[in-house]
Amino acid sequence: MNTKSDDNTILAKVIEQTLAKFALMFGEPAGKEAIIGFQGDGLTAVIRFRNFASGAIYITIPADLCIVLAANAIGTETKNELAAANCHDALKEFTNVAAGHYVSEVFGKKENVEIMPPEIIRLDNNGLMNAVNDAQVLFLVDGNPIMARAVKG
Amino acid sequence: MGYNLLIVDDSATTRTIIKKILSLSKIEVGELFEAENGKVAIDLLYSKWIDLVFADINMPEMNGVEMINRMSDDGMLKTIPVVIVSSDGNEARIEELMSKGVKAYLRKPFTPEIIKEIAETILGGEKNEHKI
């Protein structure tokens, strides 16, 4: 059985790898102190899973970074209106892919863990800072934070 | 005349990525159709000539497994090759889909090269039972 520390290591790995392959973005692990004081609104994608195991994965990023994520994923410029139009969808899909790999690695490929459709929650700057405090995994991408946590049960 | 392709995924981002990859491949593409779930895809399969389907599993309304079941129960639809593109890694689900005639199973995130290679191989007529 994995420890919480093992699970966090897996969460960090799947987010780093998914970010690189999905959007050619490279995250640098960071401590909470590097993010305190960051200004801007944020978005959280939450994806729940159930059956063999239940829980949820939360990935939070600044709203501006979401446009970069979408632009990189679809191969366009951030100023292209397609990037803004696909922003929420790209964050949902990024979270969906990371969640698929997380549940496979934590619970195994033989267990049936059903992943539910992701949802987006808008955050103001206070909400973004709360996500920093709650994060189990933090990355910086060009000075922008990416925060994640996984909860079971 | 090119091949008509159908991309079934609830993520518009993923549909855009796959569309872009296929349009840059060696495949002569006729029309590229999109569907956001299995139900819309089945309707399209009955109304349009489709040569190859790329489909996700986790979708609202009708998921990829239900869509494959519907296709395999239909004498006409079961002949259309399907490639599953999903983040789902459940071995039993993959085996079940492969046993129903799915040609290949690609795990997201995918590379452009593997999408192109599989599409070119299937439309080139070779039997290809990838699990990646």
GROMACS .gro file of C-alpha atoms in nm:
model
  285
    1MET     CA    1   0.000   0.000   0.000
    2ASN     CA    2   0.130   0.344  -0.094
    3THR     CA    3   0.205   0.601   0.173
    4LYS     CA    4   0.085   0.961   0.139
    5SER     CA    5   0.441   1.052   0.045
    6ASP     CA    6   0.442   0.788  -0.234
    7ASP     CA    7   0.110   0.921  -0.363
    8ASN     CA    8   0.244   1.277  -0.371
    9THR     CA    9   0.552   1.160  -0.559
   10ILE     CA   10   0.325   0.988  -0.814
   11LEU     CA   11   0.105   1.298  -0.840
   12ALA     CA   12   0.410   1.517  -0.903
   13LYS     CA   13   0.543   1.276  -1.165
   14VAL     CA   14   0.219   1.244  -1.362
   15ILE     CA   15   0.162   1.619  -1.361
   16GLU     CA   16   0.516   1.693  -1.474
   17GLN     CA   17   0.502   1.431  -1.751
   18THR     CA   18   0.151   1.523  -1.866
   19LEU     CA   19   0.240   1.891  -1.874
   20ALA     CA   20   0.543   1.819  -2.090
   21LYS     CA   21   0.367   1.586  -2.334
   22PHE     CA   22   0.030   1.760  -2.350
   23ALA     CA   23   0.148   2.120  -2.371
   24LEU     CA   24   0.528   2.115  -2.404
   25MET     CA   25   0.548   2.300  -2.073
   26PHE     CA   26   0.813   2.222  -1.816
   27GLY     CA   27   0.748   2.266  -1.446
   28GLU     CA   28   1.010   2.324  -1.181
   29PRO     CA   29   0.924   2.189  -0.833
   30ALA     CA   30   0.876   2.478  -0.591
   31GLY     CA   31   0.802   2.541  -0.226
   32LYS     CA   32   0.499   2.736  -0.102
   33GLU     CA   33   0.722   3.031  -0.012
   34ALA     CA   34   0.800   3.083  -0.382
   35ILE     CA   35   0.432   3.137  -0.456
   36ILE     CA   36   0.309   3.342  -0.160
   37GLY     CA   37   0.216   3.687  -0.286
   38PHE     CA   38   0.142   3.576  -0.643
   39GLN     CA   39  -0.120   3.810  -0.787
   40GLY     CA   40  -0.398   3.702  -1.019
   41ASP     CA   41  -0.712   3.493  -1.044
   42GLY     CA   42  -0.707   3.120  -1.082
   43LEU     CA   43  -0.891   2.816  -1.208
   44THR     CA   44  -0.922   2.478  -1.043
   45ALA     CA   45  -1.008   2.166  -1.237
   46VAL     CA   46  -1.151   1.897  -1.013
   47ILE     CA   47  -1.198   1.540  -1.125
   48ARG     CA   48  -1.359   1.276  -0.910
   49PHE     CA   49  -1.303   0.901  -0.926
   50ARG     CA   50  -1.503   0.609  -0.785
   51ASN     CA   51  -1.560   0.229  -0.782
   52PHE     CA   52  -1.253   0.039  -0.653
   53ALA     CA   53  -1.135   0.361  -0.490
   54SER     CA   54  -1.298   0.699  -0.456
   55GLY     CA   55  -1.158   1.048  -0.424
   56ALA     CA   56  -1.072   1.355  -0.624
   57ILE     CA   57  -0.780   1.532  -0.787
   58TYR     CA   58  -0.757   1.912  -0.788
   59ILE     CA   59  -0.527   2.103  -1.020
   60THR     CA   60  -0.511   2.481  -0.984
   61ILE     CA   61  -0.338   2.726  -1.216
   62PRO     CA   62  -0.351   3.103  -1.271
   63ALA     CA   63  -0.609   3.209  -1.529
   64ASP     CA   64  -0.338   3.357  -1.753
   65LEU     CA   65  -0.142   3.032  -1.754
   66CYS     CA   66  -0.457   2.847  -1.862
   67ILE     CA   67  -0.448   3.037  -2.192
   68VAL     CA   68  -0.083   2.940  -2.240
   69LEU     CA   69  -0.172   2.577  -2.167
   70ALA     CA   70  -0.447   2.582  -2.428
   71ALA     CA   71  -0.233   2.763  -2.685
   72ASN     CA   72   0.054   2.517  -2.643
   73ALA     CA   73  -0.175   2.214  -2.653
   74ILE     CA   74  -0.340   2.310  -2.980
   75GLY     CA   75  -0.027   2.465  -3.129
   76THR     CA   76  -0.124   2.827  -3.161
   77GLU     CA   77  -0.033   3.169  -3.017
   78THR     CA   78  -0.177   3.288  -2.685
   79LYS     CA   79  -0.329   3.588  -2.864
   80ASN     CA   80  -0.521   3.359  -3.100
   81GLU     CA   81  -0.885   3.358  -2.990
   82LEU     CA   82  -0.885   2.977  -3.010
   83ALA     CA   83  -0.652   2.969  -2.708
   84ALA     CA   84  -0.890   3.166  -2.487
   85ALA     CA   85  -1.187   2.973  -2.623
   86ASN     CA   86  -1.023   2.639  -2.538
   87CYS     CA   87  -0.878   2.746  -2.203
   88HIS     CA   88  -1.122   2.567  -1.969
   89ASP     CA   89  -1.143   2.266  -2.196
   90ALA     CA   90  -0.763   2.235  -2.211
   91LEU     CA   91  -0.734   2.249  -1.832
   92LYS     CA   92  -1.007   1.987  -1.800
   93GLU     CA   93  -0.836   1.759  -2.050
   94PHE     CA   94  -0.495   1.808  -1.889
   95THR     CA   95  -0.649   1.710  -1.554
   96ASN     CA   96  -0.831   1.416  -1.709
   97VAL     CA   97  -0.508   1.279  -1.857
   98ALA     CA   98  -0.310   1.332  -1.536
   99ALA     CA   99  -0.590   1.169  -1.334
  100GLY     CA  100  -0.596   0.863  -1.562
  101HIS     CA  101  -0.227   0.804  -1.504
  102TYR     CA  102  -0.251   0.883  -1.132
  103VAL     CA  103  -0.521   0.622  -1.063
  104SER     CA  104  -0.337   0.361  -1.273
  105GLU     CA  105  -0.017   0.416  -1.078
  106VAL     CA  106  -0.171   0.445  -0.731
  107PHE     CA  107  -0.435   0.169  -0.755
  108GLY     CA  108  -0.295  -0.047  -1.039
  109LYS     CA  109  -0.413  -0.118  -1.393
  110LYS     CA  110  -0.617  -0.422  -1.288
  111GLU     CA  111  -0.853  -0.227  -1.063
  112ASN     CA  112  -1.160  -0.061  -1.211
  113VAL     CA  113  -1.144   0.304  -1.109
  114GLU     CA  114  -1.398   0.514  -1.295
  115ILE     CA  115  -1.299   0.872  -1.364
  116MET     CA  116  -1.582   1.124  -1.376
  117PRO     CA  117  -1.598   1.428  -1.610
  118PRO     CA  118  -1.385   1.718  -1.479
  119GLU     CA  119  -1.534   2.045  -1.356
  120ILE     CA  120  -1.388   2.396  -1.347
  121ILE     CA  121  -1.404   2.626  -1.045
  122ARG     CA  122  -1.308   2.994  -1.081
  123LEU     CA  123  -1.097   3.142  -0.803
  124ASP     CA  124  -1.015   3.497  -0.703
  125ASN     CA  125  -0.668   3.573  -0.568
  126ASN     CA  126  -0.769   3.463  -0.217
  127GLY     CA  127  -0.890   3.133  -0.357
  128LEU     CA  128  -0.564   3.092  -0.545
  129MET     CA  129  -0.368   3.152  -0.224
  130ASN     CA  130  -0.586   2.897  -0.041
  131ALA     CA  131  -0.495   2.648  -0.313
  132VAL     CA  132  -0.129   2.721  -0.244
  133ASN     CA  133  -0.180   2.635   0.123
  134ASP     CA  134  -0.372   2.316   0.041
  135ALA     CA  135  -0.133   2.197  -0.231
  136GLN     CA  136   0.051   1.868  -0.196
  137VAL     CA  137   0.250   1.932  -0.512
  138LEU     CA  138   0.369   2.266  -0.649
  139PHE     CA  139   0.546   2.359  -0.970
  140LEU     CA  140   0.652   2.685  -1.124
  141VAL     CA  141   0.622   2.733  -1.500
  142ASP     CA  142   0.787   3.057  -1.607
  143GLY     CA  143   0.704   3.207  -1.268
  144ASN     CA  144   0.343   3.080  -1.270
  145PRO     CA  145   0.235   2.829  -1.007
  146ILE     CA  146   0.069   2.495  -1.075
  147MET     CA  147  -0.074   2.336  -0.763
  148ALA     CA  148  -0.221   1.992  -0.717
  149ARG     CA  149  -0.367   1.774  -0.449
  150ALA     CA  150  -0.532   1.435  -0.443
  151VAL     CA  151  -0.777   1.324  -0.177
  152LYS     CA  152  -0.905   0.972  -0.119
  153GLY     CA  153  -1.244   0.876   0.019
  154MET     CA  154  -1.105   1.106  -5.312
  155GLY     CA  155  -0.966   1.114  -4.958
  156TYR     CA  156  -1.051   0.920  -4.646
  157ASN     CA  157  -1.329   1.045  -4.420
  158LEU     CA  158  -1.226   1.045  -4.056
  159LEU     CA  159  -1.428   1.084  -3.737
  160ILE     CA  160  -1.283   1.209  -3.407
  161VAL     CA  161  -1.498   1.135  -3.102
  162ASP     CA  162  -1.391   1.312  -2.782
  163ASP     CA  163  -1.568   1.541  -2.536
  164SER     CA  164  -1.256   1.759  -2.529
  165ALA     CA  165  -1.253   2.014  -2.811
  166THR     CA  166  -0.882   2.058  -2.741
  167THR     CA  167  -0.806   1.692  -2.811
  168ARG     CA  168  -1.025   1.694  -3.122
  169THR     CA  169  -0.832   1.997  -3.248
  170ILE     CA  170  -0.495   1.831  -3.178
  171ILE     CA  171  -0.589   1.506  -3.357
  172LYS     CA  172  -0.740   1.699  -3.650
  173LYS     CA  173  -0.421   1.899  -3.688
  174ILE     CA  174  -0.202   1.586  -3.675
  175LEU     CA  175  -0.412   1.403  -3.933
  176SER     CA  176  -0.421   1.700  -4.167
  177LEU     CA  177  -0.038   1.705  -4.158
  178SER     CA  178  -0.003   1.328  -4.214
  179LYS     CA  179   0.049   1.144  -4.541
  180ILE     CA  180  -0.314   1.039  -4.539
  181GLU     CA  181  -0.528   1.190  -4.805
  182VAL     CA  182  -0.805   1.332  -4.592
  183GLY     CA  183  -1.149   1.383  -4.741
  184GLU     CA  184  -1.371   1.515  -4.464
  185LEU     CA  185  -1.288   1.533  -4.094
  186PHE     CA  186  -1.595   1.489  -3.875
  187GLU     CA  187  -1.614   1.554  -3.502
  188ALA     CA  188  -1.843   1.426  -3.229
  189GLU     CA  189  -1.843   1.514  -2.859
  190ASN     CA  190  -1.979   1.180  -2.744
  191GLY     CA  191  -2.067   0.830  -2.865
  192LYS     CA  192  -2.431   0.913  -2.935
  193VAL     CA  193  -2.345   1.193  -3.177
  194ALA     CA  194  -2.083   0.964  -3.333
  195ILE     CA  195  -2.332   0.680  -3.393
  196ASP     CA  196  -2.570   0.924  -3.563
  197LEU     CA  197  -2.285   1.044  -3.786
  198LEU     CA  198  -2.178   0.687  -3.866
  199TYR     CA  199  -2.529   0.614  -3.995
  200SER     CA  200  -2.543   0.929  -4.206
  201LYS     CA  201  -2.186   0.968  -4.342
  202TRP     CA  202  -1.930   0.739  -4.498
  203ILE     CA  203  -1.649   0.709  -4.242
  204ASP     CA  204  -1.322   0.523  -4.304
  205LEU     CA  205  -1.163   0.547  -3.959
  206VAL     CA  206  -1.276   0.652  -3.610
  207PHE     CA  207  -1.060   0.788  -3.327
  208ALA     CA  208  -1.257   0.766  -3.003
  209ASP     CA  209  -1.213   0.850  -2.636
  210ILE     CA  210  -1.360   0.631  -2.361
  211ASN     CA  211  -1.470   0.869  -2.086
  212MET     CA  212  -1.740   1.086  -2.239
  213PRO     CA  213  -2.081   1.204  -2.118
  214GLU     CA  214  -2.411   1.080  -2.267
  215MET     CA  215  -2.261   0.773  -2.439
  216ASN     CA  216  -1.906   0.669  -2.355
  217GLY     CA  217  -1.657   0.495  -2.581
  218VAL     CA  218  -1.729   0.144  -2.449
  219GLU     CA  219  -2.103   0.187  -2.511
  220MET     CA  220  -2.029   0.324  -2.857
  221ILE     CA  221  -1.810   0.023  -2.944
  222ASN     CA  222  -2.082  -0.210  -2.816
  223ARG     CA  223  -2.337  -0.040  -3.040
  224MET     CA  224  -2.101  -0.061  -3.337
  225SER     CA  225  -2.015  -0.428  -3.280
  226ASP     CA  226  -2.388  -0.515  -3.269
  227ASP     CA  227  -2.445  -0.357  -3.610
  228GLY     CA  228  -2.343  -0.550  -3.920
  229MET     CA  229  -2.250  -0.235  -4.110
  230LEU     CA  230  -2.085  -0.031  -3.834
  231LYS     CA  231  -1.870  -0.315  -3.701
  232THR     CA  232  -1.661  -0.310  -4.018
  233ILE     CA  233  -1.542   0.049  -3.954
  234PRO     CA  234  -1.198   0.053  -3.790
  235VAL     CA  235  -1.177   0.226  -3.451
  236VAL     CA  236  -0.873   0.350  -3.263
  237ILE     CA  237  -0.927   0.426  -2.894
  238VAL     CA  238  -0.739   0.731  -2.761
  239SER     CA  239  -0.783   0.757  -2.385
  240SER     CA  240  -0.611   0.824  -2.055
  241ASP     CA  241  -0.783   0.513  -1.915
  242GLY     CA  242  -0.526   0.244  -1.832
  243ASN     CA  243  -0.759  -0.029  -1.702
  244GLU     CA  244  -0.633  -0.356  -1.849
  245ALA     CA  245  -0.968  -0.536  -1.843
  246ARG     CA  246  -1.138  -0.250  -2.030
  247ILE     CA  247  -0.861  -0.243  -2.292
  248GLU     CA  248  -0.884  -0.622  -2.342
  249GLU     CA  249  -1.262  -0.601  -2.373
  250LEU     CA  250  -1.238  -0.330  -2.639
  251MET     CA  251  -0.968  -0.512  -2.833
  252SER     CA  252  -1.182  -0.829  -2.830
  253LYS     CA  253  -1.462  -0.626  -2.991
  254GLY     CA  254  -1.245  -0.539  -3.288
  255VAL     CA  255  -1.082  -0.212  -3.182
  256LYS     CA  256  -0.773  -0.179  -3.401
  257ALA     CA  257  -0.546   0.006  -3.160
  258TYR     CA  258  -0.542   0.156  -2.815
  259LEU     CA  259  -0.341   0.473  -2.755
  260ARG     CA  260  -0.286   0.617  -2.413
  261LYS     CA  261  -0.309   0.995  -2.373
  262PRO     CA  262  -0.097   1.199  -2.386
  263PHE     CA  263  -0.003   1.074  -2.732
  264THR     CA  264   0.265   1.188  -2.972
  265PRO     CA  265   0.177   1.316  -3.320
  266GLU     CA  266   0.398   1.043  -3.467
  267ILE     CA  267   0.199   0.755  -3.320
  268ILE     CA  268  -0.136   0.897  -3.435
  269LYS     CA  269   0.002   0.940  -3.787
  270GLU     CA  270   0.168   0.596  -3.789
  271ILE     CA  271  -0.147   0.415  -3.679
  272ALA     CA  272  -0.376   0.602  -3.916
  273GLU     CA  273  -0.141   0.542  -4.208
  274THR     CA  274  -0.103   0.173  -4.121
  275ILE     CA  275  -0.476   0.109  -4.082
  276LEU     CA  276  -0.576   0.300  -4.390
  277GLY     CA  277  -0.290   0.138  -4.575
  278GLY     CA  278  -0.470  -0.187  -4.512
  279GLU     CA  279  -0.237  -0.356  -4.263
  280LYS     CA  280  -0.368  -0.534  -3.957
  281ASN     CA  281  -0.244  -0.338  -3.658
  282GLU     CA  282  -0.323  -0.427  -3.302
  283HIS     CA  283  -0.126  -0.175  -3.102
  284LYS     CA  284  -0.155  -0.123  -2.730
  285ILE     CA  285   0.046   0.179  -2.629
   0.00000   0.00000   0.00000
